[in-house]
Short mmCIF file of C-alpha atoms in Angstrom, two decimals:
data_model
loop_
_atom_site.label_atom_id
_atom_site.label_comp_id
_atom_site.label_asym_id
_atom_site.label_seq_id
_atom_site.Cartn_x
_atom_site.Cartn_y
_atom_site.Cartn_z
CA UNK K 1 127.64 122.69 109.14
CA UNK K 2 125.70 119.53 109.01
CA UNK K 3 123.52 119.00 111.97
CA UNK K 4 125.46 116.58 114.45
CA UNK K 5 122.83 113.88 114.22
CA UNK K 6 123.01 113.98 110.53
CA UNK K 7 126.69 113.70 110.71
CA UNK K 8 126.61 111.08 113.39
CA UNK K 9 124.50 109.08 111.34
CA UNK K 10 126.28 109.52 108.04
CA UNK K 11 129.87 108.67 109.69
CA UNK K 12 128.61 105.61 111.63
CA UNK K 13 131.36 102.97 111.03
CA UNK K 14 132.54 99.30 112.22
CA UNK K 15 136.11 98.04 111.63
CA UNK K 16 137.36 94.55 112.28
CA UNK K 17 141.29 94.28 112.76
CA UNK K 18 142.71 91.47 110.76
CA UNK K 19 145.06 89.04 112.38
CA UNK K 20 148.02 88.13 110.54
CA UNK K 21 147.06 85.01 109.02
CA UNK K 22 143.94 86.51 107.48
CA UNK K 23 146.24 89.16 106.22
CA UNK K 24 148.13 86.71 104.19
CA UNK K 25 145.18 85.82 102.15
CA UNK K 26 143.94 89.17 101.35
CA UNK K 27 144.42 90.86 97.82
CA UNK K 28 145.25 94.42 99.23
CA UNK K 29 147.74 93.45 101.71
CA UNK K 30 148.87 96.91 102.08
CA UNK K 31 145.52 98.30 103.25
CA UNK K 32 145.13 95.66 105.93
CA UNK K 33 148.55 96.60 107.38
CA UNK K 34 147.53 100.05 107.40
CA UNK K 35 144.42 99.30 109.51
CA UNK K 36 146.43 96.89 111.66
CA UNK K 37 149.03 99.53 112.38
CA UNK K 38 146.36 102.34 112.93
CA UNK K 39 144.33 100.08 115.36
CA UNK K 40 147.42 99.28 117.17
CA UNK K 41 148.23 102.58 117.35
CA UNK K 42 145.13 103.53 119.32
CA UNK K 43 145.66 100.64 121.85
CA UNK K 44 148.91 101.82 122.64
CA UNK K 45 147.62 105.34 123.48
CA UNK K 46 144.99 104.24 125.69
CA UNK K 47 144.96 105.70 129.33
CA UNK K 48 142.76 104.68 131.85
CA UNK K 49 139.66 107.01 132.46
CA UNK K 50 139.86 106.79 136.25
CA UNK K 51 143.62 107.56 136.18
CA UNK K 52 142.94 110.61 133.63
CA UNK K 53 140.24 111.87 136.05
CA UNK K 54 142.00 111.35 139.30
CA UNK K 55 145.10 113.69 138.02
CA UNK K 56 144.81 117.25 139.31
CA UNK K 57 146.17 118.37 135.92
CA UNK K 58 143.37 117.31 133.67
CA UNK K 59 141.35 119.94 132.38
CA UNK K 60 138.21 120.17 134.32
CA UNK K 61 135.96 120.25 131.58
CA UNK K 62 137.51 116.76 130.16
CA UNK K 63 137.25 115.38 133.51
CA UNK K 64 133.67 116.15 133.86
CA UNK K 65 133.00 114.67 130.18
CA UNK K 66 134.90 111.51 131.08
CA UNK K 67 133.02 111.32 134.21
CA UNK K 68 129.58 111.29 132.58
CA UNK K 69 131.10 108.76 130.05
CA UNK K 70 131.47 106.52 132.87
CA UNK K 71 128.16 106.75 134.49
CA UNK K 72 126.69 106.06 130.89
CA UNK K 73 129.20 103.05 130.58
CA UNK K 74 127.86 101.80 134.14
CA UNK K 75 124.17 102.51 133.09
CA UNK K 76 124.70 100.68 129.78
CA UNK K 77 125.31 97.41 131.64
CA UNK K 78 123.13 97.86 134.69
CA UNK K 79 120.19 98.72 133.01
CA UNK K 80 120.24 98.08 129.28
CA UNK K 81 121.75 94.79 129.51
CA UNK K 82 124.75 95.77 127.15
CA UNK K 83 128.10 93.89 127.69
CA UNK K 84 130.05 94.35 130.73
CA UNK K 85 133.51 95.00 129.82
CA UNK K 86 136.34 97.45 129.39
CA UNK K 87 135.28 99.05 126.45
CA UNK K 88 134.94 102.82 126.89
CA UNK K 89 136.68 102.69 130.24
CA UNK K 90 139.84 103.99 128.46
CA UNK K 91 140.56 107.39 126.67
CA UNK K 92 142.86 108.26 123.65
CA UNK K 93 143.94 111.86 122.80
CA UNK K 94 144.17 111.76 118.78
CA UNK K 95 145.55 115.24 117.72
CA UNK K 96 143.24 114.87 114.82
CA UNK K 97 139.64 115.75 114.18
CA UNK K 98 138.62 112.19 113.35
CA UNK K 99 139.87 108.56 114.05
CA UNK K 100 139.29 107.81 110.49
CA UNK K 101 137.84 108.89 107.15
CA UNK K 102 135.27 106.62 105.19
CA UNK K 103 135.53 106.42 101.32
CA UNK K 104 132.36 106.04 100.05
CA UNK K 105 131.87 104.86 96.31
CA UNK K 106 129.06 104.25 93.50
CA UNK K 107 129.05 103.97 89.66
CA UNK K 108 128.39 107.16 88.13
CA UNK K 109 124.98 106.55 87.28
CA UNK K 110 123.78 104.34 90.28
CA UNK K 111 122.95 104.94 93.71
CA UNK K 112 124.28 101.37 95.00
CA UNK K 113 127.67 101.60 97.04
CA UNK K 114 130.43 99.66 95.43
CA UNK K 115 130.99 97.23 98.42
CA UNK K 116 133.95 96.83 100.42
CA UNK K 117 134.38 93.33 101.83
CA UNK K 118 135.99 92.00 105.01
CA UNK K 119 136.71 88.29 106.27
CA UNK K 120 134.94 89.15 109.57
CA UNK K 121 132.56 92.28 108.94
CA UNK K 122 131.22 91.35 105.73
CA UNK K 123 130.41 93.91 103.03
CA UNK K 124 129.87 97.32 104.06
CA UNK K 125 129.28 100.57 101.90
CA UNK K 126 132.66 102.04 102.46
CA UNK K 127 136.56 101.76 103.40
CA UNK K 128 137.95 103.48 105.92
CA UNK K 129 141.50 104.88 106.51
CA UNK K 130 143.37 106.09 109.50
CA UNK K 131 145.10 108.64 107.77
CA UNK K 132 142.99 111.51 105.67
CA UNK K 133 146.03 111.85 102.68
CA UNK K 134 145.54 108.08 102.39
CA UNK K 135 141.81 108.38 102.00
CA UNK K 136 142.29 111.17 99.77
CA UNK K 137 144.39 108.90 97.47
CA UNK K 138 142.09 106.13 97.90
CA UNK K 139 139.29 108.32 96.66
CA UNK K 140 141.26 109.63 93.68
CA UNK K 141 142.11 105.97 92.50
CA UNK K 142 138.41 105.33 92.58
CA UNK K 143 137.38 108.50 91.11
CA UNK K 144 139.75 108.03 88.08
CA UNK K 145 137.93 104.81 87.28
CA UNK K 146 134.87 106.67 86.84
CA UNK K 147 132.99 106.44 90.30
CA UNK K 148 131.16 108.96 92.10
CA UNK K 149 132.97 109.36 95.30
CA UNK K 150 132.52 110.77 98.84
CA UNK K 151 134.86 111.15 101.92
CA UNK K 152 133.36 111.34 105.54
CA UNK K 153 135.31 111.79 108.52
CA UNK K 154 134.55 109.12 111.61
CA UNK K 155 134.59 110.25 115.23
CA UNK K 156 134.13 106.82 116.58
CA UNK K 157 133.73 103.02 115.69
CA UNK K 158 133.55 99.86 117.03
CA UNK K 159 135.97 96.47 116.85
CA UNK K 160 132.75 94.57 117.78
CA UNK K 161 134.55 93.45 120.93
CA UNK K 162 137.57 92.02 119.77
CA UNK K 163 139.45 94.89 121.60
CA UNK K 164 138.56 97.34 124.47
CA UNK K 165 137.27 100.33 122.52
CA UNK K 166 138.29 103.61 123.81
CA UNK K 167 136.54 106.94 123.95
CA UNK K 168 138.30 109.10 121.63
CA UNK K 169 139.27 112.88 121.77
CA UNK K 170 137.08 113.39 118.51
CA UNK K 171 133.99 112.46 120.64
CA UNK K 172 134.56 115.24 123.24
CA UNK K 173 133.28 117.77 120.79
CA UNK K 174 129.84 116.07 120.75
CA UNK K 175 127.01 117.24 123.09
CA UNK K 176 126.09 114.94 126.03
CA UNK K 177 123.38 113.18 124.10
CA UNK K 178 125.47 112.13 121.52
CA UNK K 179 128.65 110.89 123.68
CA UNK K 180 126.07 108.61 125.96
CA UNK K 181 124.17 107.45 122.78
CA UNK K 182 127.36 106.63 120.87
CA UNK K 183 128.51 104.40 124.21
CA UNK K 184 125.12 102.51 124.09
CA UNK K 185 125.05 102.07 120.11
CA UNK K 186 128.50 100.57 119.90
CA UNK K 187 128.02 98.40 122.94
CA UNK K 188 125.03 97.06 121.19
CA UNK K 189 127.08 96.33 118.21
CA UNK K 190 129.33 94.17 120.40
CA UNK K 191 126.23 92.39 121.86
CA UNK K 192 124.75 91.21 118.24
CA UNK K 193 126.16 91.71 114.82
CA UNK K 194 125.20 90.33 111.47
CA UNK K 195 127.87 90.04 108.97
CA UNK K 196 127.35 91.77 105.57
CA UNK K 197 123.82 93.42 106.85
CA UNK K 198 124.50 97.04 107.53
CA UNK K 199 120.73 97.86 107.23
CA UNK K 200 119.87 95.46 110.34
CA UNK K 201 122.76 96.18 112.34
CA UNK K 202 122.69 99.96 112.22
CA UNK K 203 118.80 100.05 112.56
CA UNK K 204 119.24 97.86 115.58
CA UNK K 205 121.96 99.64 117.16
CA UNK K 206 120.40 102.91 116.66
CA UNK K 207 117.10 101.97 118.33
CA UNK K 208 119.01 100.91 121.40
CA UNK K 209 120.83 104.11 121.33
CA UNK K 210 117.44 106.07 121.01
CA UNK K 211 115.53 104.05 123.66
CA UNK K 212 118.80 103.90 126.11
CA UNK K 213 118.76 107.34 125.91
CA UNK K 214 115.33 107.87 126.94
CA UNK K 215 115.88 105.34 129.68
CA UNK K 216 118.87 107.43 130.77
CA UNK K 217 117.09 110.68 130.95
CA UNK K 218 114.22 109.33 132.93
CA UNK K 219 116.51 107.75 135.34
CA UNK K 220 117.99 111.22 135.97
CA UNK K 221 114.82 113.01 135.91
CA UNK K 222 115.84 115.04 132.82
CA UNK K 223 113.76 115.87 129.77
CA UNK K 224 113.41 112.90 127.68
CA UNK K 225 114.28 114.33 124.00
CA UNK K 226 114.18 117.24 121.71
CA UNK K 227 111.10 117.02 119.31
CA UNK K 228 112.22 119.88 117.12
CA UNK K 229 115.56 118.26 116.54
CA UNK K 230 114.34 114.78 115.65
CA UNK K 231 111.64 116.30 113.26
CA UNK K 232 114.27 118.38 111.23
CA UNK K 233 116.46 115.33 111.20
CA UNK K 234 113.63 113.12 109.86
CA UNK K 235 112.55 116.05 107.27
CA UNK K 236 115.86 116.64 105.95
CA UNK K 237 116.68 112.72 105.67
CA UNK K 238 113.33 112.35 103.84
CA UNK K 239 114.24 115.14 101.38
CA UNK K 240 117.63 113.29 100.64
CA UNK K 241 116.03 109.90 100.24
CA UNK K 242 113.57 111.26 97.68
CA UNK K 243 116.41 112.38 95.77
CA UNK K 244 117.89 109.09 95.78
CA UNK K 245 114.71 107.54 94.37
CA UNK K 246 114.19 109.88 91.75
CA UNK K 247 117.87 109.28 90.64
CA UNK K 248 117.07 105.58 90.70
CA UNK K 249 114.33 105.84 88.36
CA UNK K 250 116.49 108.06 86.16
CA UNK K 251 119.18 105.66 86.07
CA UNK K 252 116.68 102.69 85.25
CA UNK K 253 115.27 104.54 82.37
CA UNK K 254 117.92 103.47 79.53
CA UNK K 255 118.34 106.75 78.50
CA UNK K 256 121.89 107.41 77.14
CA UNK K 257 124.61 108.87 78.98
CA UNK K 258 124.47 112.41 77.91
CA UNK K 259 120.84 112.71 78.83
CA UNK K 260 121.60 110.55 82.04
CA UNK K 261 124.20 113.37 83.12
CA UNK K 262 121.93 116.40 82.32
CA UNK K 263 118.85 114.41 84.12
CA UNK K 264 121.13 113.69 86.94
CA UNK K 265 122.49 117.68 87.61
CA UNK K 266 118.49 118.59 87.02
CA UNK K 267 117.51 116.55 89.82
CA UNK K 268 120.06 117.62 92.10
CA UNK K 269 119.33 121.35 91.41
CA UNK K 270 115.75 120.56 91.86
CA UNK K 271 116.38 119.05 95.33
CA UNK K 272 118.33 122.25 96.23
CA UNK K 273 115.09 123.96 95.39
CA UNK K 274 112.85 121.82 97.42
CA UNK K 275 115.20 121.98 100.37
CA UNK K 276 115.10 125.77 100.50
CA UNK K 277 111.43 125.74 100.19
CA UNK K 278 111.31 123.27 103.09
CA UNK K 279 113.50 125.12 105.17
CA UNK K 280 111.84 128.41 104.77
CA UNK K 281 108.11 127.16 105.41
CA UNK K 282 109.27 125.12 108.39
CA UNK K 283 112.71 126.35 109.92
CA UNK K 284 113.19 129.75 108.38
CA UNK K 285 115.83 130.69 111.15
CA UNK K 286 117.72 127.37 111.02
CA UNK K 287 120.38 127.08 108.28
CA UNK K 288 122.38 123.90 109.91
CA UNK K 289 121.90 122.02 106.56
CA UNK K 290 122.98 125.05 104.23
CA UNK K 291 126.28 123.80 104.01
CA UNK K 292 125.63 120.14 103.22
CA UNK K 293 123.45 121.13 100.26
CA UNK K 294 125.41 123.74 98.89
CA UNK K 295 128.54 121.28 98.80
CA UNK K 296 129.23 119.24 95.54
CA UNK K 297 126.45 116.27 95.51
CA UNK K 298 126.83 112.90 94.04
CA UNK K 299 125.50 109.53 94.03
CA UNK K 300 128.13 108.56 96.92
CA UNK K 301 127.34 111.71 99.00
CA UNK K 302 123.70 110.10 99.55
CA UNK K 303 124.95 106.82 100.52
CA UNK K 304 124.80 107.11 104.32
CA UNK K 305 121.36 108.51 104.37
CA UNK K 306 118.56 105.92 105.37
CA UNK K 307 121.01 103.00 105.82
CA UNK K 308 121.12 103.43 109.63
CA UNK K 309 117.33 103.92 110.40
CA UNK K 310 115.57 101.91 107.86
CA UNK K 311 114.00 99.17 110.11
CA UNK K 312 114.47 101.31 113.42
CA UNK K 313 110.48 101.43 113.77
CA UNK K 314 110.25 97.70 113.42
CA UNK K 315 112.83 97.30 116.26
CA UNK K 316 110.60 99.50 118.54
CA UNK K 317 107.45 97.13 117.91
CA UNK K 318 109.85 94.20 118.82
CA UNK K 319 110.79 95.82 121.98
CA UNK K 320 107.27 96.52 122.72
CA UNK K 321 106.21 92.82 122.09
CA UNK K 322 109.20 91.85 124.56
CA UNK K 323 107.37 93.78 127.23
CA UNK K 324 109.94 96.73 127.12
CA UNK K 325 112.59 94.41 128.69
CA UNK K 326 116.06 94.30 127.51
CA UNK K 327 117.22 90.91 127.82
CA UNK K 328 113.76 89.62 126.11
CA UNK K 329 114.41 91.99 123.38
CA UNK K 330 117.77 90.88 122.79
CA UNK K 331 116.67 87.19 122.48
CA UNK K 332 114.11 88.04 119.81
CA UNK K 333 116.95 90.30 118.10
CA UNK K 334 119.15 87.30 118.05
CA UNK K 335 116.82 85.09 116.63
CA UNK K 336 116.04 87.37 113.89
CA UNK K 337 119.79 87.52 113.32
CA UNK K 338 120.25 83.75 112.70
CA UNK K 339 117.55 83.93 109.93
CA UNK K 340 118.85 84.04 106.29
CA UNK K 341 118.60 87.53 104.88
CA UNK K 342 115.47 87.16 102.82
CA UNK K 343 113.20 85.72 105.86
CA UNK K 344 114.82 88.29 108.05
CA UNK K 345 113.63 91.23 106.05
CA UNK K 346 110.27 89.78 105.47
CA UNK K 347 109.99 89.45 109.42
CA UNK K 348 111.26 93.06 109.62
CA UNK K 349 108.59 94.07 106.94
CA UNK K 350 105.73 92.36 109.12
CA UNK K 351 107.17 94.50 112.15
CA UNK K 352 107.37 97.51 110.17
CA UNK K 353 103.76 97.43 109.00
CA UNK K 354 103.01 96.89 112.70
CA UNK K 355 104.40 100.19 113.36
CA UNK K 356 102.48 102.23 110.91
CA UNK K 357 99.15 100.68 112.13
#
């Protein structure tokens, strides 16, 4: 099983639901109708968390987790300057393991995603489906066109404040930090979002999540974090990103398709060997990544890694420059968000260099 943090990072997803007027202008009308139906079904199933907790027939474990979620929801607005609205004050029982399934695709000899573009959210690296069979059918269509394809289950997503996003039963299997951190993360998206810039949006929200969790634990007199977990996550992600860079160089080499395919498979097998050596040297008794490494690996499988924390150290520097004060930090993030893409990335690189010094 993938380590929860890696899964959480890999499946992080943002959907915007289209109004009817927008639907009429879209080529893939059936897909947008599917997304609209899926979101509408969630909205109709919402129940107030307060009423569920007060219901004597509610399972005590569920009631306790929901009470924790409301403490985190209050903390997010009171202490982290995140939106104060009705998001995450409702609950939906899904009766399925994930709320949506994301389909990622790349050309056979490229590590760049086939972009999926939407009128409001901009272009992202995936297309999400509320039904697993529809996701598999979409993946098969892409595979038939010669693309590398990967399907990842999604436990939570944000509508960017368009609707009051609920807590989902798929989130209940996470530990407390993931549940609390998700609330911080998704509310951060509601506060600031840059259309079409996944790396910026997710790195920013990941920083808010991580720093918010640190403040949450300090306020509750609890240990701040698990360095072992973070070190493993960082190490494994580094191995995956190294594989992606090696494949990128191979694909840019200009060799023929036969040699390209042989080189691709050779690099993937070499990655598995590097992983085994890394695990034995550093974490001999921890096999949490073994299943992920053993599964079929292609370019699309690698897409979720690195997108969600590329600029996170830069936002940490920005937070320090803001005197560790959330309102001032968000003001600075908002200023960056208004910049053209090239200027924004240059500013983030300068901040990133500051994080390394």
